[in-house]
Coordinates of C-alpha atoms and ligand atoms in Angstrom, one line a residue:
M1 CA -17.7 -0.4 5.3
A2 CA -14.2 -1.9 4.5
D3 CA -15.7 -4.2 1.7
T4 CA -18.6 -1.9 0.7
W5 CA -18.4 0.8 -1.9
T6 CA -19.8 4.2 -0.9
T7 CA -19.7 7.6 -2.6
L8 CA -18.2 10.5 -0.8
E9 CA -18.0 14.1 -1.7
V10 CA -14.6 15.9 -2.9
E11 CA -14.4 18.5 -0.3
S12 CA -10.9 20.1 -1.7
A13 CA -8.5 19.0 -4.3
E14 CA -5.3 21.3 -4.4
P15 CA -1.8 21.0 -5.6
C16 CA 0.5 20.5 -2.8
A17 CA 3.7 19.8 -4.5
T18 CA 4.9 19.3 -8.1
D19 CA 2.5 16.7 -9.6
V20 CA 0.9 15.9 -6.4
V21 CA -2.6 16.9 -5.6
V22 CA -4.0 16.6 -2.0
I23 CA -7.8 15.6 -1.9
T24 CA -10.1 15.7 1.0
L25 CA -13.1 13.6 1.3
V26 CA -16.2 14.0 3.3
D27 CA -19.7 12.1 3.7
P28 CA -22.2 14.2 1.5
D29 CA -24.7 14.0 4.6
G30 CA -22.1 15.0 7.1
A31 CA -21.9 11.4 8.6
A32 CA -18.9 10.4 10.3
L33 CA -16.5 8.3 8.3
P34 CA -15.1 4.9 9.5
A35 CA -12.1 5.0 11.8
W36 CA -8.5 4.2 10.7
A37 CA -5.1 4.1 11.9
P38 CA -1.8 5.0 10.3
G39 CA -0.9 2.8 7.3
A40 CA -4.7 2.5 6.2
H41 CA -5.4 2.8 2.5
I42 CA -8.6 3.3 0.6
D43 CA -9.6 2.0 -2.8
V44 CA -10.8 4.5 -5.2
D45 CA -13.0 3.8 -8.1
L46 CA -11.8 6.2 -10.9
G47 CA -14.3 5.2 -13.4
A48 CA -13.3 3.4 -16.7
G49 CA -12.2 0.1 -14.9
F50 CA -9.4 2.1 -13.0
L51 CA -9.5 1.0 -9.4
R52 CA -6.5 2.5 -7.3
Q53 CA -5.4 2.5 -3.9
Y54 CA -4.5 5.8 -1.7
S55 CA -3.1 5.8 1.7
L56 CA -4.9 8.1 4.2
C57 CA -2.5 10.8 5.2
G58 CA -5.0 13.2 7.2
D59 CA -5.8 13.1 10.8
P60 CA -7.1 9.7 12.1
G61 CA -8.6 11.6 15.1
D62 CA -11.0 13.6 12.5
P63 CA -13.9 11.4 11.6
G64 CA -15.2 14.1 9.4
R65 CA -13.0 13.9 6.7
W66 CA -10.3 11.7 4.9
R67 CA -7.3 13.0 3.1
I68 CA -5.4 11.5 0.3
A69 CA -2.5 12.8 -1.8
V70 CA -1.8 11.5 -5.5
L71 CA 1.4 11.7 -7.5
R72 CA 0.7 12.0 -11.3
E73 CA 2.3 9.0 -12.8
A74 CA 3.4 9.8 -16.2
A75 CA 4.6 6.2 -17.0
G76 CA 1.4 4.6 -15.5
R77 CA -1.6 3.2 -17.1
G78 CA -3.6 6.4 -16.4
G79 CA -5.2 5.9 -13.0
S80 CA -3.3 8.7 -11.4
Q81 CA -4.0 10.9 -14.6
R82 CA -7.5 10.6 -14.0
V83 CA -7.2 11.9 -10.4
H84 CA -5.5 14.8 -11.6
D85 CA -7.7 15.6 -14.7
L86 CA -11.2 14.9 -13.4
V87 CA -11.1 14.9 -9.5
R88 CA -12.5 18.4 -8.5
A89 CA -14.1 20.2 -5.4
G90 CA -17.7 19.2 -5.1
G91 CA -17.5 16.2 -7.1
K92 CA -18.1 12.8 -6.1
L93 CA -15.9 9.7 -5.7
P94 CA -16.9 6.1 -5.1
V95 CA -14.3 4.7 -2.4
R96 CA -14.1 1.6 -0.1
G97 CA -12.2 0.9 3.0
P98 CA -10.3 1.6 5.0
R99 CA -8.1 -1.4 4.9
N100 CA -4.6 -1.8 6.5
H101 CA -1.8 -3.8 5.3
F102 CA 1.0 -1.4 7.0
P103 CA -0.1 -1.1 10.8
L104 CA 2.3 0.6 13.1
V105 CA 3.4 -2.0 15.5
D106 CA 4.1 -1.0 19.3
A107 CA 8.0 -0.3 19.6
D108 CA 10.3 1.8 21.7
R109 CA 11.5 4.0 18.9
Y110 CA 10.9 4.3 15.1
L111 CA 12.9 4.9 12.2
F112 CA 10.9 6.3 9.2
I113 CA 12.1 6.2 5.6
A114 CA 10.0 7.6 2.8
G115 CA 10.7 8.4 -0.7
G116 CA 8.7 10.9 -2.7
I117 CA 4.9 10.0 -2.5
G118 CA 5.9 7.1 -0.2
I119 CA 5.4 9.9 2.6
T120 CA 1.6 9.5 2.7
P121 CA 1.2 6.3 5.1
I122 CA 4.5 7.6 6.9
L123 CA 3.0 11.1 7.7
P124 CA 0.5 10.0 10.2
M125 CA 2.6 7.3 11.6
V126 CA 5.3 10.1 12.6
R127 CA 2.4 12.0 14.1
R128 CA 1.3 9.0 16.2
A129 CA 4.8 8.0 17.3
A130 CA 5.3 11.8 18.6
A131 CA 1.9 11.7 20.3
Q132 CA 2.8 8.4 22.1
G133 CA 6.3 10.3 23.0
R134 CA 8.3 7.7 21.4
P135 CA 11.6 8.6 19.9
W136 CA 11.5 8.9 16.1
T137 CA 13.9 9.6 13.1
A138 CA 12.4 10.4 9.9
L139 CA 14.4 10.4 6.6
Y140 CA 12.5 11.8 3.6
G141 CA 14.0 11.8 0.1
G142 CA 12.6 13.2 -3.1
R143 CA 13.8 14.3 -6.6
S144 CA 13.7 18.1 -5.4
R145 CA 12.2 20.2 -2.8
N146 CA 9.3 21.3 -4.8
S147 CA 8.3 17.7 -5.6
M148 CA 8.1 16.8 -1.8
A149 CA 4.8 16.9 -0.1
F150 CA 4.0 17.6 3.5
V151 CA 7.4 18.8 4.4
D152 CA 6.1 21.9 6.6
E153 CA 3.7 19.5 8.3
L154 CA 6.4 17.1 9.1
R155 CA 8.7 20.0 10.4
A156 CA 5.8 20.8 12.7
V157 CA 5.8 17.3 14.5
P158 CA 7.4 17.6 17.8
G159 CA 10.2 15.7 19.4
G160 CA 11.9 13.8 16.7
D161 CA 14.8 14.1 14.4
L162 CA 13.7 14.8 10.9
A163 CA 16.1 14.9 7.9
V164 CA 14.6 16.4 4.4
V165 CA 16.7 15.4 1.4
P166 CA 16.1 16.6 -2.0
Q167 CA 18.3 14.6 -4.2
D168 CA 19.2 17.5 -6.4
E169 CA 20.5 19.5 -3.5
F170 CA 22.1 16.7 -1.2
G171 CA 21.9 13.4 -3.2
L172 CA 20.5 10.1 -2.0
L173 CA 19.4 9.3 1.6
D174 CA 22.3 8.2 3.6
L175 CA 21.0 4.6 4.5
P176 CA 24.3 3.0 5.6
A177 CA 24.6 5.7 8.3
A178 CA 21.0 5.3 9.3
L179 CA 20.8 1.6 9.3
G180 CA 24.6 0.7 10.1
A181 CA 23.9 -0.1 13.7
P182 CA 20.9 -2.0 14.5
T183 CA 19.0 -0.9 17.6
E184 CA 17.0 -3.0 19.9
R185 CA 13.2 -2.6 19.8
T186 CA 13.2 -0.2 17.0
A187 CA 10.7 -0.5 14.1
I188 CA 11.8 0.6 10.7
Y189 CA 8.8 1.6 8.4
C190 CA 9.6 2.4 4.7
C191 CA 7.7 3.4 1.8
G192 CA 8.7 4.8 -1.5
P193 CA 9.9 3.7 -4.9
E194 CA 11.1 0.1 -5.5
P195 CA 14.9 1.2 -5.5
L196 CA 14.6 2.9 -2.3
I197 CA 12.6 -0.3 -0.6
A198 CA 15.4 -2.7 -1.9
A199 CA 18.2 -0.6 -0.7
V200 CA 16.7 -0.4 2.6
E201 CA 16.1 -4.1 2.6
R202 CA 19.7 -4.7 1.7
E203 CA 21.1 -2.2 4.3
S204 CA 19.0 -3.5 7.3
A205 CA 19.5 -7.2 6.3
H206 CA 21.6 -7.4 9.7
W207 CA 18.6 -6.1 11.9
S208 CA 16.4 -8.3 14.0
P209 CA 14.0 -10.4 11.7
G210 CA 10.4 -8.3 11.6
A211 CA 12.2 -5.1 12.5
L212 CA 11.5 -3.7 8.8
H213 CA 7.9 -3.0 7.6
R214 CA 7.3 -1.8 4.3
E215 CA 4.6 -1.1 1.7
R216 CA 5.1 -1.0 -2.0
F217 CA 2.8 1.5 -4.1
T218 CA 4.2 -0.2 -7.3
A219 CA 5.1 -3.9 -7.7
A220 CA 8.6 -5.2 -7.2
P221 CA 9.4 -7.6 -10.2
V222 CA 7.2 -10.7 -9.6
T223 CA 6.9 -14.0 -11.1
T224 CA 3.3 -15.8 -11.2
E225 CA 5.0 -18.9 -12.8
G226 CA 5.6 -22.2 -10.7
G227 CA 4.8 -25.7 -10.9
A228 CA 1.4 -26.7 -12.6
F229 CA -1.6 -27.7 -10.3
E230 CA -5.2 -27.8 -10.0
V231 CA -7.8 -25.6 -8.6
V232 CA -11.3 -26.5 -7.4
L233 CA -13.8 -23.4 -7.4
Q234 CA -16.0 -24.7 -4.8
R235 CA -19.0 -22.5 -5.1
S236 CA -18.9 -22.4 -9.1
G237 CA -18.4 -26.2 -9.1
L238 CA -15.5 -25.8 -11.5
R239 CA -12.1 -27.8 -11.5
L240 CA -9.5 -26.1 -13.7
E241 CA -5.7 -26.5 -14.5
V242 CA -3.2 -24.1 -13.9
P243 CA -0.1 -24.6 -16.1
E244 CA 3.3 -23.6 -14.9
H245 CA 3.3 -20.4 -17.0
E246 CA 0.0 -19.0 -16.1
S247 CA -1.4 -17.1 -13.1
L248 CA -4.0 -18.7 -11.1
L249 CA -6.2 -15.2 -11.6
D250 CA -6.0 -15.3 -15.3
I251 CA -7.2 -19.0 -15.4
I252 CA -10.1 -18.2 -12.8
E253 CA -11.1 -15.4 -14.9
N254 CA -10.8 -17.2 -18.2
A255 CA -13.3 -19.7 -17.0
G256 CA -15.9 -17.1 -16.5
V257 CA -15.7 -16.3 -12.5
A258 CA -15.0 -12.8 -11.5
V259 CA -12.7 -11.9 -9.0
E260 CA -12.2 -8.3 -8.1
N261 CA -8.5 -7.2 -8.7
S262 CA -6.6 -4.0 -9.3
C263 CA -2.8 -4.3 -9.3
R264 CA -2.5 -7.8 -10.6
A265 CA 0.8 -7.6 -8.9
G266 CA 0.5 -8.8 -5.3
I267 CA 0.6 -5.4 -3.5
C268 CA -3.0 -4.1 -3.2
G269 CA -4.9 -7.1 -1.5
T270 CA -8.1 -6.6 -3.8
C271 CA -8.0 -10.0 -5.0
L272 CA -8.1 -11.8 -1.6
V273 CA -9.8 -15.1 -1.6
R274 CA -10.4 -17.6 1.1
V275 CA -8.6 -21.0 0.8
T276 CA -11.0 -24.2 1.7
S277 CA -8.3 -26.7 1.4
G278 CA -4.9 -27.1 0.0
E279 CA -1.5 -25.2 0.8
P280 CA -0.9 -21.7 -1.0
D281 CA 2.5 -20.7 -2.2
H282 CA 2.5 -17.0 -1.4
H283 CA 4.1 -14.5 -3.7
D284 CA 2.4 -11.5 -2.6
D285 CA 3.7 -8.5 -0.7
V286 CA 0.3 -7.9 1.4
L287 CA -0.1 -10.7 3.8
S288 CA 1.5 -10.8 7.2
D289 CA 3.7 -13.7 8.3
D290 CA 1.0 -15.1 10.6
E291 CA -1.6 -14.9 7.5
R292 CA 0.8 -16.9 5.2
E293 CA 1.1 -19.5 7.9
R294 CA -2.4 -19.9 8.4
G295 CA -3.1 -20.3 4.8
E296 CA -6.7 -19.4 5.1
V297 CA -6.6 -16.7 2.4
M298 CA -4.5 -15.9 -0.8
L299 CA -3.9 -13.6 -3.4
P300 CA -4.1 -15.5 -7.0
C301 CA -3.0 -12.8 -9.0
V302 CA 0.7 -13.8 -7.8
S303 CA 0.0 -16.8 -5.6
R304 CA -0.2 -20.5 -6.7
A305 CA -0.1 -23.9 -4.8
R306 CA 2.4 -25.9 -3.1
G307 CA 0.7 -29.1 -3.6
E308 CA -1.2 -30.5 -6.6
L309 CA -4.6 -29.3 -5.5
L310 CA -6.0 -26.1 -4.1
V311 CA -9.9 -25.6 -3.1
L312 CA -11.1 -22.1 -3.3
D313 CA -14.2 -20.6 -1.7
L314 CA -15.3 -19.0 -5.3
Ligands
FAD401 C1 -1.6 0.2 -0.7 C2 -1.1 1.1 -1.6 C3 -1.2 2.5 -1.4 C4 -1.0 3.7 -2.3 N1 -0.9 4.9 -1.8 C5 -0.6 5.8 -2.9 C6 -0.7 7.3 -2.4 O1 -0.9 7.6 -1.2 N2 -0.3 8.2 -3.3 C7 -0.1 7.5 -4.6 O2 0.1 8.7 -5.6 N3 -0.2 6.6 -5.1 C8 -0.5 5.5 -4.2 N4 -0.5 4.2 -4.5 C9 -0.4 3.9 -6.0 C10 -1.6 4.0 -6.5 O3 -2.4 3.0 -6.3 C11 -1.5 4.0 -8.2 O4 -0.8 2.8 -8.5 C12 -0.8 5.1 -8.7 O5 -1.5 6.3 -8.5 C13 -0.5 5.1 -10.2 O6 -1.6 4.8 -11.0 P1 -1.5 4.7 -12.6 O7 -2.8 4.1 -13.1 O8 -1.4 6.0 -13.1 O9 -0.2 4.0 -12.8 P2 0.0 2.4 -12.8 O10 -0.4 1.6 -14.2 O11 -0.5 1.7 -11.5 O12 1.4 2.4 -12.9 C14 2.3 2.7 -11.7 C15 3.9 2.6 -12.0 O13 4.0 1.2 -12.2 C16 4.7 0.9 -13.3 N5 3.9 0.1 -14.5 C17 2.6 0.3 -14.6 N6 2.3 -0.6 -15.6 C18 3.4 -1.2 -16.0 C19 3.7 -2.4 -16.9 N7 2.8 -2.8 -17.7 N8 5.0 -2.8 -16.8 C20 5.9 -2.1 -16.2 N9 5.9 -1.2 -15.2 C21 4.6 -0.7 -15.3 C22 5.3 2.4 -13.9 O14 6.6 2.7 -13.4 C23 4.3 3.3 -13.2 O15 4.8 4.7 -13.1 C24 -0.6 3.3 -3.5 C25 -0.7 2.0 -4.0 C26 -0.9 1.0 -2.9 C27 -0.7 -0.6 -3.5
FES402 S1 -5.2 -7.6 -7.4 FE1 -3.7 -6.5 -6.0 S2 -2.9 -8.1 -4.8 FE2 -4.0 -9.2 -6.4

């Protein structure tokens, strides 16, 4: 089902923190939903051209329902606003997935760092680490206590070390203390607003390569600019120029070839295309190091070509 759309029923849609609604989805006929692992997200079609991603934050062991939680983004283009205004218990929601660009790797111990709504993929990870008996520490920051979803559920997870840090009471998360001394075989998982992710990247720079895993909900500043190149769209039989100041996705779309997309910023994975030949110059935040090295797929909303020619399976 990862690549096909299906319509699920909204079992419940309830506020769970200031500006956060938690939604449970079930199959209308009671069928089991596809399995997922912590870190997975689904695509949700919110109508009017709004396609958005939401992390699954319920229990992966319950095939009967999926749970997502959505923050109302006042500064956004309107997708989260539609969730808050239109999604109601008993209604229907077209979804696709799950997909996972943020899987929990095997490690001896875990350090989880979440900011605001970034708690959604982290919560099932904390539960998984606890269920496996691995030592875990979780730092959870938010603007204020009322704005922080799932605090009680986190407190109920046994065995770890949880710090709940509302900024208006305690200030920012103490990252230098948490990340100052690297520990072996520890995986750091971070999800939250861009300034938090940037700070964690900075403070963990002296950890071993690959220790930090992060997922962005909003794009870091990206540039789609780079050298000019040519792209051949194999199935469409088109050869196109990609000038240095234009994105590959824009050029493909302008030629009349549709590529499904959502964020146009290299963070959601929706525009993934297969590379037939040529070497991609990856600028996204989705592909793993292995996938980048193999060069078999790319995200044309932000990525380009290293050489003069790229051939895509489009
Ligand atoms: C893998 C993944 C998982 C996600 N999981 C969750 C989740 O569990 N819960 C959740 O609430 N959200 C999640 N998101 C984010 C979600 O998909 C939406 O982006 C979010 O709901 C906001 O949608 P929107 O249309 O309201 O705002 P968007 O238009 O998507 O904007 C989001 C933010 O980006 C900035 N922005 C938007 N447009 C511009 C622009 N033109 N210029 C500069 N800045 C801009 C603004 O700061 C805005 O607040 C996830 C995203 C990804 C990629
Ligand atoms: S559209 Fe989201 S990664 Fe390209």
